[in-house]
Short mmCIF file of C-alpha atoms in Angstrom, two decimals:
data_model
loop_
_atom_site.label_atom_id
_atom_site.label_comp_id
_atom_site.label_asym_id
_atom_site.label_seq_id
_atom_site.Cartn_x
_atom_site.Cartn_y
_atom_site.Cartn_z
CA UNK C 1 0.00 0.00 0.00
CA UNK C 2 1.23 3.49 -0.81
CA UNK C 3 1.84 5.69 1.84
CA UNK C 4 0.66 8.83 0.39
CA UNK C 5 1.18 11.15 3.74
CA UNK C 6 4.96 10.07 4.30
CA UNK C 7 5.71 10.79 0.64
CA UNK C 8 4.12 14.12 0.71
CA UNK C 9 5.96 15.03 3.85
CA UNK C 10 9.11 13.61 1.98
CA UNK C 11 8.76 16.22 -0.94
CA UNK C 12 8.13 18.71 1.45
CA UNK C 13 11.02 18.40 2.91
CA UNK C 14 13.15 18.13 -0.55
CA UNK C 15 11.29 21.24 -1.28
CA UNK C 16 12.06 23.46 1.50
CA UNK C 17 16.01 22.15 0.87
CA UNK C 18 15.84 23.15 -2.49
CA UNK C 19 14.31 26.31 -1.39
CA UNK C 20 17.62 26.71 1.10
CA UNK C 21 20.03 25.84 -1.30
CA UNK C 22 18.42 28.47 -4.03
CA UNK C 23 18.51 30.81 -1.63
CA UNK C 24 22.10 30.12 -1.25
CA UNK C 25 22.71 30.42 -4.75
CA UNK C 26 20.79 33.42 -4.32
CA UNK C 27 23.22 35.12 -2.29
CA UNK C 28 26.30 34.02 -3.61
CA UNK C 29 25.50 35.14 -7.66
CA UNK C 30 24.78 38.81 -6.17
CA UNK C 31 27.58 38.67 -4.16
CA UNK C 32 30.18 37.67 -7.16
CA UNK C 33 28.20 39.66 -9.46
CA UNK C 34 28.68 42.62 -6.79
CA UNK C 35 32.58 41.71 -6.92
CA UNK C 36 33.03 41.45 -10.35
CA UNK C 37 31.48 44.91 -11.33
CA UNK C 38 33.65 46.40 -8.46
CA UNK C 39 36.78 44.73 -9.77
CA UNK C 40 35.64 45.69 -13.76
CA UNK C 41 34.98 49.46 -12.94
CA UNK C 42 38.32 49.33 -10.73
CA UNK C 43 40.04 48.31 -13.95
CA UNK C 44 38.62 50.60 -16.22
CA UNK C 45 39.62 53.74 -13.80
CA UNK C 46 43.27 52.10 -13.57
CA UNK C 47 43.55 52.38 -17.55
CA UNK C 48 42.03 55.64 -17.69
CA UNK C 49 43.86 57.65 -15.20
CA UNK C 50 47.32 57.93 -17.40
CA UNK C 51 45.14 59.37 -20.29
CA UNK C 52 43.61 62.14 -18.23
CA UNK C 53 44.98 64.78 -18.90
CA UNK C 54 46.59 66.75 -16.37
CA UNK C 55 48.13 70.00 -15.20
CA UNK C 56 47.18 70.14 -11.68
CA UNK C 57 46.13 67.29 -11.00
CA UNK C 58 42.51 68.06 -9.89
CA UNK C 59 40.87 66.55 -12.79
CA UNK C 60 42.43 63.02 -12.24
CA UNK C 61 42.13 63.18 -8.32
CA UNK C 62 38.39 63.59 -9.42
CA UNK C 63 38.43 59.94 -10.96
CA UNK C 64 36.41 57.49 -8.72
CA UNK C 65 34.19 54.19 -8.61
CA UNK C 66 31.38 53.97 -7.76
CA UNK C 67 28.78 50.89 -7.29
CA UNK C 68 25.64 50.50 -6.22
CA UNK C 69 23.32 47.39 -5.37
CA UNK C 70 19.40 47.52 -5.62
CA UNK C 71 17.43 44.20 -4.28
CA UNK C 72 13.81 45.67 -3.70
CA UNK C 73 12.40 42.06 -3.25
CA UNK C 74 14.13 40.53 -6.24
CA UNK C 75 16.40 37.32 -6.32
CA UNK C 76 18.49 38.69 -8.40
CA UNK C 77 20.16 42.35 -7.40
CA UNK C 78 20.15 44.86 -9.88
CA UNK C 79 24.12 46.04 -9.91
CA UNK C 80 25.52 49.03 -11.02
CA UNK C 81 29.20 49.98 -11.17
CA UNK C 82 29.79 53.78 -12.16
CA UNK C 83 33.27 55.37 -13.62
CA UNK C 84 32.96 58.95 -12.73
CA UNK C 85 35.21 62.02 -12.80
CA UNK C 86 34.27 65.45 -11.78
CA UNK C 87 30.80 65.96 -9.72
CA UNK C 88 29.89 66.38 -6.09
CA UNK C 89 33.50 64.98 -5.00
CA UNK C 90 35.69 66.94 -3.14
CA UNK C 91 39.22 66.51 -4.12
CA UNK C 92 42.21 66.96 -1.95
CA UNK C 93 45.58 68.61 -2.32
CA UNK C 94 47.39 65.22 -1.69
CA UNK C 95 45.94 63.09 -4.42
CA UNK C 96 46.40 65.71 -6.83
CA UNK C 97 50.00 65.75 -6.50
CA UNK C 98 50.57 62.07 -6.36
CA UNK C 99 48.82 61.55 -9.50
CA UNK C 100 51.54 63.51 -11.09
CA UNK C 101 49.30 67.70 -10.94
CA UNK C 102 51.02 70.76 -9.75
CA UNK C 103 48.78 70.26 -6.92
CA UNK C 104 47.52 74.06 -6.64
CA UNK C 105 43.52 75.20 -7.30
CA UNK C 106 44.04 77.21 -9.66
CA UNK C 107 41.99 75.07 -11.96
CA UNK C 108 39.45 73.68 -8.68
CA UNK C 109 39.34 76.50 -6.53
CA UNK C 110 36.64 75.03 -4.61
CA UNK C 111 37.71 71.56 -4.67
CA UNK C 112 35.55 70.55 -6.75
CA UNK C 113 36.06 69.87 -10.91
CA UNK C 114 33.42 71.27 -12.94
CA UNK C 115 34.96 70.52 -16.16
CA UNK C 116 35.45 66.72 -16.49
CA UNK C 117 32.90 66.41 -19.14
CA UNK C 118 34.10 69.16 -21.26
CA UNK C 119 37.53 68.11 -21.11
CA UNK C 120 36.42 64.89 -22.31
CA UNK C 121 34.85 65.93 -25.04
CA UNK C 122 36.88 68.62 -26.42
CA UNK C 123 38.64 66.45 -28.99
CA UNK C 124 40.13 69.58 -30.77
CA UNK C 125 42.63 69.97 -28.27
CA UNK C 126 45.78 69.15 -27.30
CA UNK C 127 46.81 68.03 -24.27
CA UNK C 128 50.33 67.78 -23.42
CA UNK C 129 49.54 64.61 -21.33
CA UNK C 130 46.73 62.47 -21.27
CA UNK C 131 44.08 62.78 -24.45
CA UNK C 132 40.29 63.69 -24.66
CA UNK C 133 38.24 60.84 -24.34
CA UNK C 134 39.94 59.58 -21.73
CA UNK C 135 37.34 57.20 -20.34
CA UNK C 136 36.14 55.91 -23.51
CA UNK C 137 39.97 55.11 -24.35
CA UNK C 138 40.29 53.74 -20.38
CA UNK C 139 36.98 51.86 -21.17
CA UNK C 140 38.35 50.39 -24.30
CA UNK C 141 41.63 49.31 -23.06
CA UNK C 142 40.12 47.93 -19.95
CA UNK C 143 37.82 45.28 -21.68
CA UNK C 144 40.35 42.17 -22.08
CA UNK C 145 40.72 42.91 -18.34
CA UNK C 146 37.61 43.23 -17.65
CA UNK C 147 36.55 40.31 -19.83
CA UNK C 148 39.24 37.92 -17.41
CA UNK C 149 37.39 39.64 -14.72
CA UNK C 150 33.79 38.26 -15.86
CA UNK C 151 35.10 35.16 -16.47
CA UNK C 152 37.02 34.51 -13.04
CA UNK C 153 33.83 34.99 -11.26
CA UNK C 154 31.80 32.67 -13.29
CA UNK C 155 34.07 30.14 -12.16
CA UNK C 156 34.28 31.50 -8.67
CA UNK C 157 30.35 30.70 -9.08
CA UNK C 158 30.79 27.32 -10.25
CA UNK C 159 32.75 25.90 -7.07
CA UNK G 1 38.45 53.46 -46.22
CA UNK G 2 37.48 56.76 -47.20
CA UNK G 3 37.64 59.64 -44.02
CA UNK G 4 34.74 58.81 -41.82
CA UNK G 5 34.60 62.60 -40.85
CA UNK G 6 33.83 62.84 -44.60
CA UNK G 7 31.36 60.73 -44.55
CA UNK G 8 29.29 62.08 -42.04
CA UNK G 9 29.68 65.36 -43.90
CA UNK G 10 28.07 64.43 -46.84
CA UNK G 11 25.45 62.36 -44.83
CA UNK G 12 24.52 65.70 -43.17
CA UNK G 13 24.59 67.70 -46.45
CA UNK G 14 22.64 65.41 -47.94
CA UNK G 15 20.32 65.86 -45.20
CA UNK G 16 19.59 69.22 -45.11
CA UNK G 17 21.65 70.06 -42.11
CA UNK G 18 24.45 72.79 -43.33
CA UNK G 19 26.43 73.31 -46.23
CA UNK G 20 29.77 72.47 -45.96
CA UNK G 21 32.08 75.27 -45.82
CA UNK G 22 29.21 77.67 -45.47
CA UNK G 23 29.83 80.99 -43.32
CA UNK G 24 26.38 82.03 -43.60
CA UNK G 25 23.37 79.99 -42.37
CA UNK G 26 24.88 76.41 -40.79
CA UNK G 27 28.16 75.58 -42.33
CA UNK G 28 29.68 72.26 -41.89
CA UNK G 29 33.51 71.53 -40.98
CA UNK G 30 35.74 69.09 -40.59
CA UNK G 31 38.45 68.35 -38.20
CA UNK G 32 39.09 72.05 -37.48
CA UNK G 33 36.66 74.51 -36.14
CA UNK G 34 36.66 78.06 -37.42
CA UNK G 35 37.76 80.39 -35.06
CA UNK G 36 34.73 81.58 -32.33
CA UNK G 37 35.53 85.26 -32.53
CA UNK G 38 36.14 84.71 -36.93
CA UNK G 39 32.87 83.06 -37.58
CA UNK G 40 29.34 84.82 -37.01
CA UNK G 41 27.10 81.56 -37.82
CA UNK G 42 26.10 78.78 -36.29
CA UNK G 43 29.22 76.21 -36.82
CA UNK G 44 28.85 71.97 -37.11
CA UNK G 45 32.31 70.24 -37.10
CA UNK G 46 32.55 66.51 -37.75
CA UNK G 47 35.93 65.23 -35.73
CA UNK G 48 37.16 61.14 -36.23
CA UNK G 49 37.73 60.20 -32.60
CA UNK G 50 39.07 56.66 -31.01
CA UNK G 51 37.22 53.49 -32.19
CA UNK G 52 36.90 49.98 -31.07
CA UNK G 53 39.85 47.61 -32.34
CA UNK G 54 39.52 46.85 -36.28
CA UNK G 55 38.85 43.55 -36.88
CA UNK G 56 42.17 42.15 -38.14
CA UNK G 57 41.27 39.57 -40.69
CA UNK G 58 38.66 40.62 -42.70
CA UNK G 59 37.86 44.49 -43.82
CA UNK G 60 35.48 45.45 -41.11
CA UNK G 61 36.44 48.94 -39.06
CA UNK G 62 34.81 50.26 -36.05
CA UNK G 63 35.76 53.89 -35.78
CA UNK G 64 33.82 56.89 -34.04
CA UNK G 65 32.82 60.30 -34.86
CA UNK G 66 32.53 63.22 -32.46
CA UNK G 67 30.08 66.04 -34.06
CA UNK G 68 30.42 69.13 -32.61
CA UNK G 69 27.58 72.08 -32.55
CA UNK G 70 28.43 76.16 -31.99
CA UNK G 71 25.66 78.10 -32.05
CA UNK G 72 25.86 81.82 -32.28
CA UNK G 73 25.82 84.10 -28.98
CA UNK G 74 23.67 82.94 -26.79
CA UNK G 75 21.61 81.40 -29.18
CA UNK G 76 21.23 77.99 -27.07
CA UNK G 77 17.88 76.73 -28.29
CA UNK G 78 18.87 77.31 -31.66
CA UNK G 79 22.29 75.17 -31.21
CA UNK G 80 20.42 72.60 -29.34
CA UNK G 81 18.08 72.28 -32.52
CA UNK G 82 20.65 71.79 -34.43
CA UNK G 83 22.48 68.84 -32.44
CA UNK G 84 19.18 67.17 -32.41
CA UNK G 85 19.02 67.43 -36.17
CA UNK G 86 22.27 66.20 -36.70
CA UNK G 87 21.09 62.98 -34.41
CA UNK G 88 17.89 62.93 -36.92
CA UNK G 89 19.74 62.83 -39.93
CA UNK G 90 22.80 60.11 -38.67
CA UNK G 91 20.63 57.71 -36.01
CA UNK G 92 18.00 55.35 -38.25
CA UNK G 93 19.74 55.36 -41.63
CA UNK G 94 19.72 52.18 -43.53
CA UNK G 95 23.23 50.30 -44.29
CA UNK G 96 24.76 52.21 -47.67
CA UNK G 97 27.20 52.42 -50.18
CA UNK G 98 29.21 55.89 -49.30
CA UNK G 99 32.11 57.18 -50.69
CA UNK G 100 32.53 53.31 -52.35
CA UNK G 101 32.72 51.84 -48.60
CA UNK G 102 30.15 49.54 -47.07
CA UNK G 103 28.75 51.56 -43.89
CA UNK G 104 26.99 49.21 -42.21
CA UNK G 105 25.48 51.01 -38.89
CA UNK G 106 25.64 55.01 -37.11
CA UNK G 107 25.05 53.96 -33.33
CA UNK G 108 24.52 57.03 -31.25
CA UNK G 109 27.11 56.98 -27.92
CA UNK G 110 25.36 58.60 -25.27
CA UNK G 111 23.26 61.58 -26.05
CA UNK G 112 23.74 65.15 -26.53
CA UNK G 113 26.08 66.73 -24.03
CA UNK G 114 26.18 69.96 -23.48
CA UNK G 115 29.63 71.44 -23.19
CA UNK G 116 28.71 75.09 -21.89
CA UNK G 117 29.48 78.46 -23.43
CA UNK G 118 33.05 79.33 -24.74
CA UNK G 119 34.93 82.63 -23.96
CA UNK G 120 32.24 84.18 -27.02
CA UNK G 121 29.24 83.54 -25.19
CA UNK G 122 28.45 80.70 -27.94
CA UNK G 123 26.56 77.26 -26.60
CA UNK G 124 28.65 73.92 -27.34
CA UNK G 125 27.04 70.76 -27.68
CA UNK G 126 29.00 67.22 -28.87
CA UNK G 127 27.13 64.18 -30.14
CA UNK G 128 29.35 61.16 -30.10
CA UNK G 129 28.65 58.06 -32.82
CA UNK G 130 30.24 54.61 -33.33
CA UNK G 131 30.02 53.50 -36.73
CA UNK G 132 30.74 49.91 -38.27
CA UNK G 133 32.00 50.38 -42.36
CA UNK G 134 33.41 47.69 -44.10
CA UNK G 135 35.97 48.91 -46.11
CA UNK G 136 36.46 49.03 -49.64
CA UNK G 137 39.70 47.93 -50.20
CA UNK G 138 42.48 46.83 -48.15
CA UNK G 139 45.70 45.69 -48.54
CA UNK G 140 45.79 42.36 -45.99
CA UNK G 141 42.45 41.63 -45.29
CA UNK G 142 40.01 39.46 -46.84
CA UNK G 143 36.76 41.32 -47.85
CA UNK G 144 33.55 39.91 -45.64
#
């Protein structure tokens, strides 16, 4: 005779563990897909800081990452991973001098750089170092990086 | 391959967008803007920029174009027309023969950006395109 009860309560059971172990999976996609885009945009501002150009040093102290992580109910996060330069950051004396500036305001008097975006698109001038388009050349020079990045956490995943 | 910055010249001739050249009205440049305090009228200037890597086998480029709007003294709106007509006329063309070359797509890279006022008083705006072309000729590589 079948024991209909006991065989329900077995798939139960196999159910709720499958229900852990997605859960798992879950967690640990988001948290290598959080990883990756941290280590991709990391890479793309590493290639693009020699091409800024510079003079004192404000514009490439401006260069930062930035990522975010929505989850809002969902099983999979929604991850973004920013490459920014110029905005709301405050940039300090220091950095501007060890990325190779004068280090004075004269071009940030308020600390902050108002003029990343025009610099990068000015492509009629020159700039004795560092080139407009500097994060669409960083962004392009990044990729087989980037691409060794992607693939080193799908098999991080797959362990 | 023929100049891509001449390409996108004639494709915005063609379209009604300047004349190339032109001091009066919209004229249409390439690779050099006129100077802001030489020319009175509202100035479009077609630049080649970086592309993505050729492909190295067969004839199949990937270069960019960065086209660049001056309007006259504070005459923002009017500029800001303009970019968006030079989007009209590039973004939604079919794949063509041009200048003997194969172009194959005009993707748009981001949208218009508006690069402020120069020392003139005159609005800037850029609008940045990717464009695939299969070349015409070329020495090494094998035509697709």
């Amino acid at each position: 005779m079948v024991d209909f009860k006991s065989g329900k309560t077995r798939v139960n059971r196999e159910i709720n563990r499958l229900e852990k172990d997605f859960a798992v999976y879950f967690k640990n996609v988001n948290r290598e897909t959080a990883r990756v885009v941290q280590k991709g945009a990391e890479a793309i501002l590493a290639e693009t800081i020699p091409l800024t150009p510079v003079e004192t040093g404000a514009l490439r102290a401006s260069g930062r990452v930035f990522v975010g992580t929505a989850v809002e109910g969902r099983k999979f996060a929604r991850i973004r991973g920013v490459v920014s330069f110029g905005g709301n950051i405050r940039i300090s004396r220091e950095r501007q001098v060890q990325l190779g500036g004068t280090g004075d305001s004269r071009n940030a008097p308020t600390g902050f750089v108002t003029y990343a975006g025009i610099v990068h698109e000015r492509v009629g001038l020159n700039h004795p170092i560092g080139q407009a388009k500097y994060l669409q050349a960083g962004a392009a020079r990044a990729l087989p990086k980037v691409r060794r990045i992607i693939r080193e956490g799908f098999k991080n995943l797959a362990k | 391959m023929t100049d891509p910055s001449v390409g996108i010249k004639d494709l915005l001739v063609t379209a009604g967008v300047g004349v190339f050249a032109a001091t009066t009205g919209t004229g249409i440049f390439i690779a050099k803007e006129p100077p802001s305090d030489q020319a009175s009228n509202l100035v479009v200037t077609v630049y080649n920029t970086p592309g993505q890597v050729p492909n190295p086998k067969f004839l199949l480029d990937f270069p960019a174009v960065q086209v660049r709007v001056r309007g006259v003294p504070n005459g923002y709106t009017v500029s800001r027309q303009k970019a968006q007509d030079v989007k009209d006329a590039l973004l939604g063309l079919p794949s063509q023969t041009l200048n003997g070359d194969r172009w194959v797509a005009i993707n748009g890279v981001g949208d218009i950006f508006d690069a402020g006022f120069d020392e003139n008083d005159r609005p800037m705006h850029t609008v940045n395109f990717d464009l695939i072309i299969e070349p015409a000729t070329g020495t090494n590589r094998i035509p697709l």
